[in-house]
Coordinates of C-alpha atoms in Angstrom, one line a residue:
M45 CA 31.2 -25.9 32.1
N46 CA 28.9 -28.6 33.3
R47 CA 27.4 -31.2 30.8
K48 CA 24.0 -29.5 30.7
N49 CA 25.4 -26.0 29.8
F50 CA 27.8 -27.6 27.3
L51 CA 24.9 -29.3 25.5
R52 CA 22.9 -26.1 25.5
T53 CA 25.8 -24.1 24.0
A54 CA 26.5 -26.8 21.4
I55 CA 22.8 -26.9 20.3
A56 CA 22.7 -23.1 20.1
T57 CA 25.9 -23.1 18.0
L58 CA 24.5 -25.8 15.7
M59 CA 21.3 -23.9 15.3
L60 CA 23.1 -20.7 14.4
A61 CA 25.3 -22.5 11.9
A62 CA 22.2 -24.2 10.3
G63 CA 20.5 -20.8 10.1
A64 CA 23.5 -19.2 8.5
A65 CA 23.8 -22.0 6.0
S66 CA 20.1 -21.8 5.2
A67 CA 20.3 -18.0 4.6
A68 CA 23.4 -18.6 2.3
D69 CA 21.5 -21.1 0.2
W70 CA 18.3 -19.1 0.0
P71 CA 16.2 -19.4 -2.1
T72 CA 15.8 -23.1 -2.9
K73 CA 12.0 -23.1 -3.5
P74 CA 9.2 -20.8 -4.5
I75 CA 8.5 -17.6 -2.6
T76 CA 5.0 -16.5 -1.7
L77 CA 4.3 -12.7 -1.8
I78 CA 1.1 -12.0 0.2
V79 CA -0.9 -9.1 -1.3
P80 CA -3.5 -7.7 1.1
F81 CA -6.0 -6.6 -1.6
V82 CA -7.8 -8.5 -4.3
A83 CA -6.5 -8.9 -7.8
G84 CA -6.7 -6.0 -10.3
G85 CA -6.1 -3.1 -7.9
T86 CA -2.9 -1.0 -7.5
T87 CA -1.3 -3.1 -4.8
D88 CA -1.8 -6.1 -7.0
I89 CA -0.3 -4.3 -10.0
V90 CA 2.8 -3.3 -8.1
A91 CA 3.1 -6.8 -6.6
R92 CA 3.0 -8.5 -9.9
T93 CA 5.5 -6.1 -11.5
I94 CA 8.1 -6.5 -8.8
G95 CA 7.3 -10.2 -8.3
Q96 CA 8.1 -11.0 -11.9
K97 CA 11.5 -9.2 -11.6
L98 CA 12.4 -10.8 -8.3
S99 CA 11.6 -14.2 -9.7
E100 CA 14.0 -13.6 -12.6
A101 CA 16.7 -12.3 -10.2
L102 CA 16.3 -15.1 -7.6
K103 CA 15.8 -17.9 -10.1
Q104 CA 12.7 -19.1 -8.2
P105 CA 8.9 -18.4 -8.8
V106 CA 7.4 -15.6 -6.8
I107 CA 3.8 -16.6 -6.2
I108 CA 1.2 -13.8 -5.7
D109 CA -1.2 -14.7 -2.9
N110 CA -4.1 -12.2 -2.8
R111 CA -5.6 -12.1 0.7
G112 CA -8.0 -9.1 0.6
G113 CA -10.3 -7.9 3.3
A114 CA -10.6 -5.3 6.1
G115 CA -8.5 -2.6 4.5
G116 CA -5.5 -4.9 4.1
T117 CA -5.4 -6.1 7.7
V118 CA -6.5 -9.7 6.8
G119 CA -3.4 -10.2 4.7
A120 CA -1.2 -8.5 7.2
T121 CA -2.5 -10.9 10.0
I122 CA -1.7 -13.9 7.8
A123 CA 1.7 -12.7 6.8
S124 CA 2.7 -11.7 10.4
K125 CA 2.2 -15.4 11.5
A126 CA 4.2 -16.9 8.6
P127 CA 7.7 -18.5 9.3
A128 CA 10.5 -16.0 9.2
D129 CA 12.5 -17.9 6.6
G130 CA 12.4 -15.7 3.6
Y131 CA 9.8 -17.8 1.8
T132 CA 6.9 -15.6 2.7
L133 CA 6.9 -11.9 2.0
F134 CA 4.3 -9.2 2.4
L135 CA 3.5 -6.1 0.3
A136 CA 2.4 -3.5 2.8
T137 CA 0.9 -0.1 1.9
I138 CA 0.2 3.2 3.6
A139 CA -3.0 1.5 4.8
H140 CA -1.0 -0.4 7.3
S141 CA 0.3 2.8 8.9
I142 CA -3.3 4.1 8.9
A143 CA -4.9 1.0 10.4
P144 CA -3.8 1.6 14.1
G145 CA -5.8 4.8 14.1
L146 CA -8.9 3.2 12.7
Y147 CA -9.2 -0.2 14.4
K148 CA -9.7 -0.6 18.1
K149 CA -7.8 -3.9 18.0
L150 CA -5.5 -5.5 15.4
A151 CA -4.3 -9.1 15.5
Y152 CA -0.8 -7.9 14.7
D153 CA 1.6 -5.0 15.4
F154 CA 2.8 -3.6 12.1
Q155 CA 6.1 -2.2 13.4
R156 CA 6.8 -5.1 15.7
D157 CA 5.8 -8.1 13.7
F158 CA 7.4 -7.2 10.4
D159 CA 11.0 -6.4 9.2
P160 CA 11.2 -3.7 6.6
V161 CA 12.9 -4.8 3.4
A162 CA 12.5 -2.1 0.7
L163 CA 10.2 0.7 -0.5
A164 CA 8.9 -0.6 -3.8
A165 CA 7.0 2.4 -5.1
S166 CA 4.9 5.4 -4.4
T167 CA 2.0 7.1 -6.2
P168 CA -0.4 10.0 -5.9
N169 CA -4.1 9.3 -5.4
V170 CA -6.5 10.9 -7.9
L171 CA -9.9 12.4 -7.1
I172 CA -12.2 11.0 -9.8
V173 CA -15.9 11.2 -10.6
N174 CA -18.1 9.4 -13.1
D175 CA -20.1 11.0 -16.0
K176 CA -23.3 11.3 -13.9
V177 CA -21.6 13.9 -11.6
P178 CA -22.1 17.4 -13.0
A179 CA -18.7 18.7 -11.8
K180 CA -15.5 19.5 -13.8
T181 CA -13.6 21.0 -10.9
V182 CA -13.1 20.4 -7.2
A183 CA -15.1 23.6 -6.4
E184 CA -18.0 22.4 -8.5
L185 CA -17.9 19.0 -6.9
V186 CA -18.0 20.5 -3.4
A187 CA -20.9 22.7 -4.4
Y188 CA -22.7 19.6 -5.8
I189 CA -22.2 17.6 -2.6
K190 CA -23.4 20.5 -0.4
A191 CA -26.5 20.7 -2.6
N192 CA -27.1 17.0 -2.2
P193 CA -26.0 16.1 1.4
G194 CA -25.8 12.4 2.2
K195 CA -26.5 11.4 -1.4
V196 CA -23.0 11.3 -2.8
N197 CA -21.1 8.1 -2.1
F198 CA -17.3 7.7 -2.3
G199 CA -15.8 4.3 -2.7
S200 CA -12.6 2.7 -1.3
A201 CA -10.7 -0.5 -1.4
G202 CA -11.9 -1.2 2.1
N203 CA -12.1 0.2 5.6
G204 CA -8.7 1.6 6.5
S205 CA -7.4 1.8 2.9
T206 CA -5.7 4.8 1.5
E207 CA -8.9 5.6 -0.5
H208 CA -10.9 5.5 2.7
I209 CA -8.6 7.9 4.6
S210 CA -8.3 10.1 1.5
G211 CA -12.0 10.4 1.3
E212 CA -12.4 11.1 5.1
L213 CA -9.8 13.8 4.9
F214 CA -11.6 15.3 1.9
R215 CA -14.9 15.2 3.9
S216 CA -13.3 16.7 6.9
M217 CA -11.6 19.6 5.1
T218 CA -14.6 20.4 2.9
K219 CA -17.1 20.0 5.7
T220 CA -19.3 18.0 3.4
D221 CA -21.7 15.0 4.0
I222 CA -20.4 12.2 1.8
V223 CA -21.0 8.5 2.5
H224 CA -18.2 5.9 2.5
V225 CA -18.8 2.7 0.6
P226 CA -16.0 0.1 1.3
Y227 CA -15.1 -2.7 -1.1
K228 CA -12.6 -5.6 -1.0
G229 CA -10.2 -3.9 -3.4
G230 CA -9.8 -1.2 -5.9
A231 CA -10.9 -3.2 -8.9
P232 CA -14.5 -3.9 -7.8
M233 CA -14.8 -0.3 -6.5
M234 CA -13.7 1.1 -9.9
A235 CA -16.3 -1.1 -11.6
D236 CA -19.1 0.3 -9.5
L237 CA -17.8 3.9 -10.0
M238 CA -18.0 3.5 -13.7
G239 CA -21.3 1.7 -13.4
G240 CA -22.8 4.6 -11.5
Q241 CA -23.4 2.8 -8.2
I242 CA -21.1 5.3 -6.5
Q243 CA -20.3 8.8 -7.6
M244 CA -16.6 9.5 -6.6
A245 CA -13.4 8.1 -5.3
I246 CA -9.9 9.2 -4.4
E247 CA -8.2 6.2 -6.0
T248 CA -4.5 5.3 -6.4
S249 CA -3.0 6.4 -9.8
P250 CA -2.3 3.0 -11.4
S251 CA -5.9 1.8 -10.8
A252 CA -7.4 5.1 -12.0
S253 CA -5.1 5.9 -14.9
P254 CA -6.4 3.6 -17.6
H255 CA -10.0 4.6 -17.0
V256 CA -9.1 8.3 -16.9
K257 CA -7.3 7.9 -20.2
A258 CA -10.3 6.0 -21.7
G259 CA -12.6 8.8 -20.6
K260 CA -14.7 6.5 -18.4
V261 CA -14.0 8.6 -15.3
H262 CA -12.8 12.2 -14.9
A263 CA -9.8 13.3 -12.9
L264 CA -10.4 16.5 -10.9
A265 CA -7.2 16.6 -8.7
V266 CA -4.3 14.7 -7.4
T267 CA -3.6 14.3 -3.7
T268 CA 0.2 15.1 -3.6
K269 CA 1.7 18.5 -3.0
T270 CA 3.0 18.6 -6.6
R271 CA 1.3 17.8 -9.8
S272 CA 1.7 14.4 -11.5
P273 CA 3.1 14.1 -15.0
A274 CA 0.7 11.3 -15.6
Y275 CA -2.2 13.8 -15.4
P276 CA -1.3 16.9 -17.5
G277 CA -3.3 19.9 -16.5
V278 CA -4.9 18.3 -13.4
P279 CA -4.3 20.4 -10.3
T280 CA -3.5 19.3 -6.8
L281 CA -6.1 19.3 -4.1
D282 CA -4.0 21.9 -2.3
E283 CA -4.1 24.1 -5.4
A284 CA -7.9 23.5 -5.7
G285 CA -8.5 25.0 -2.4
L286 CA -7.9 22.3 0.2
K287 CA -4.8 23.9 1.6
G288 CA -2.4 21.5 3.2
Y289 CA -4.0 18.4 1.6
D290 CA -1.1 16.0 0.9
M291 CA -1.2 12.2 0.6
T292 CA 1.2 9.9 -1.2
T293 CA 0.3 6.2 -1.3
W294 CA 3.4 3.9 -0.9
F295 CA 4.1 0.2 -1.2
A296 CA 6.7 -1.5 0.9
L297 CA 8.1 -5.0 0.8
M298 CA 8.2 -6.6 4.3
A299 CA 9.2 -9.9 5.8
P300 CA 7.9 -11.6 9.0
H301 CA 10.0 -10.4 12.0
G302 CA 13.1 -12.4 12.5
T303 CA 13.9 -13.1 8.8
P304 CA 17.7 -13.5 8.5
P305 CA 19.3 -10.1 7.8
E306 CA 21.3 -11.6 4.9
I307 CA 18.0 -12.5 3.1
V308 CA 16.5 -9.0 3.9
Q309 CA 19.6 -7.4 2.4
R310 CA 19.6 -9.6 -0.7
L311 CA 15.9 -8.7 -1.3
N312 CA 16.6 -5.0 -0.8
T313 CA 19.4 -5.2 -3.4
E314 CA 17.4 -7.1 -5.9
L315 CA 14.4 -5.0 -5.6
A316 CA 16.4 -1.8 -6.0
R317 CA 17.8 -3.2 -9.3
A318 CA 14.3 -4.4 -10.4
V319 CA 12.6 -1.1 -10.2
Q320 CA 15.3 0.6 -12.2
Q321 CA 15.0 -1.7 -15.2
P322 CA 13.8 0.2 -18.3
D323 CA 10.5 -1.7 -18.7
V324 CA 9.6 -1.2 -15.1
V325 CA 10.4 2.5 -15.2
K326 CA 8.3 2.9 -18.4
R327 CA 5.4 1.1 -16.9
F328 CA 5.6 3.0 -13.6
E329 CA 5.8 6.4 -15.4
E330 CA 2.8 5.7 -17.5
Q331 CA 0.8 5.0 -14.4
G332 CA 2.1 7.9 -12.3
V333 CA 4.2 5.7 -10.1
T334 CA 7.7 6.5 -8.7
A335 CA 10.1 3.7 -7.9
G336 CA 11.2 3.4 -4.3
N337 CA 14.8 3.5 -3.0
M338 CA 15.3 3.0 0.7
K339 CA 17.6 0.8 2.8
P340 CA 15.8 -1.3 5.5
A341 CA 16.8 1.0 8.4
E342 CA 15.7 4.0 6.5
L343 CA 12.4 2.4 5.7
S344 CA 11.9 1.5 9.3
K345 CA 12.1 5.2 10.3
F346 CA 9.8 6.2 7.4
I347 CA 7.1 3.7 8.5
A348 CA 7.3 4.9 12.1
S349 CA 6.9 8.5 10.9
E350 CA 4.0 7.6 8.6
T351 CA 2.2 5.7 11.3
T352 CA 2.5 8.6 13.7
K353 CA 1.2 11.0 11.1
W354 CA -1.7 9.0 9.8
V355 CA -3.0 7.8 13.1
K356 CA -3.3 11.4 14.1
V357 CA -5.1 12.3 10.8
A358 CA -7.5 9.4 11.1
K359 CA -8.4 10.5 14.7
E360 CA -8.8 14.1 13.8
A361 CA -11.0 13.2 10.8
G362 CA -13.1 11.0 13.1
A363 CA -12.6 8.0 10.8
T364 CA -13.2 4.5 12.2
A365 CA -13.3 0.9 10.9
E366 CA -14.6 -2.3 12.3

């Protein structure tokens, strides 16, 4: 071996050793969890719940960094460019599997630029309307929309969000003329729904649940194939006549691609423990949320399958985003 090759080998060996030592010592400082929607919505609720538990387990603060905009793609772009050292994490959602079917160009590749860590949670979406809409059932809502074409607005957490594609799928399957109004997150959208600026939404359960329980909005159906215990007596959209309608919103902890496998596995283990703690289980059940349980390799296959599915749905529904 000549001197040049010897030096290259020695440097590579030292770098590998340094990386291994760094992963073994991790974490030694605060961790940032990028949340791609504004505070107050479902993604933020899930992030703060798991962030607190991870902080307790890892003995380091987990700082929630809300980077809302463009249906979650702004936060994803920022997270994809972060160092792969375990100190920046990302809470992805189903929106990031939908985005490739809506946007002509993204500044990141969801499956290439992130390493799956763990499925944090999943939840149904809920079709809700405010008091000004004279409908108590899905059939009555469809009839009302058809009697008022182009006058019924549905809100979402942004272009490309789960609420957006849920509404587009509803529009396509009911052949109704409803208008999409995108917001920068679920919280401001819910405020306008209750205030009467928009008439309906297909919102994620944790964001909708407290307002449904308070009687400020009315739940007409859930989007999953089976009913949700959090909404007694509320049918599924499939039962209500939209045969085959099935959408579950999920939240997955991700890391920038190249994050040391030891760190990814540690996070997977700690998150699996966190979501099974009694206080987390109780809070999730009250909001209609189910804790996740997937290993990184399993999550990778799940995300690939979801992306294929929802890109197709978005294109068939004619949904787009800019």
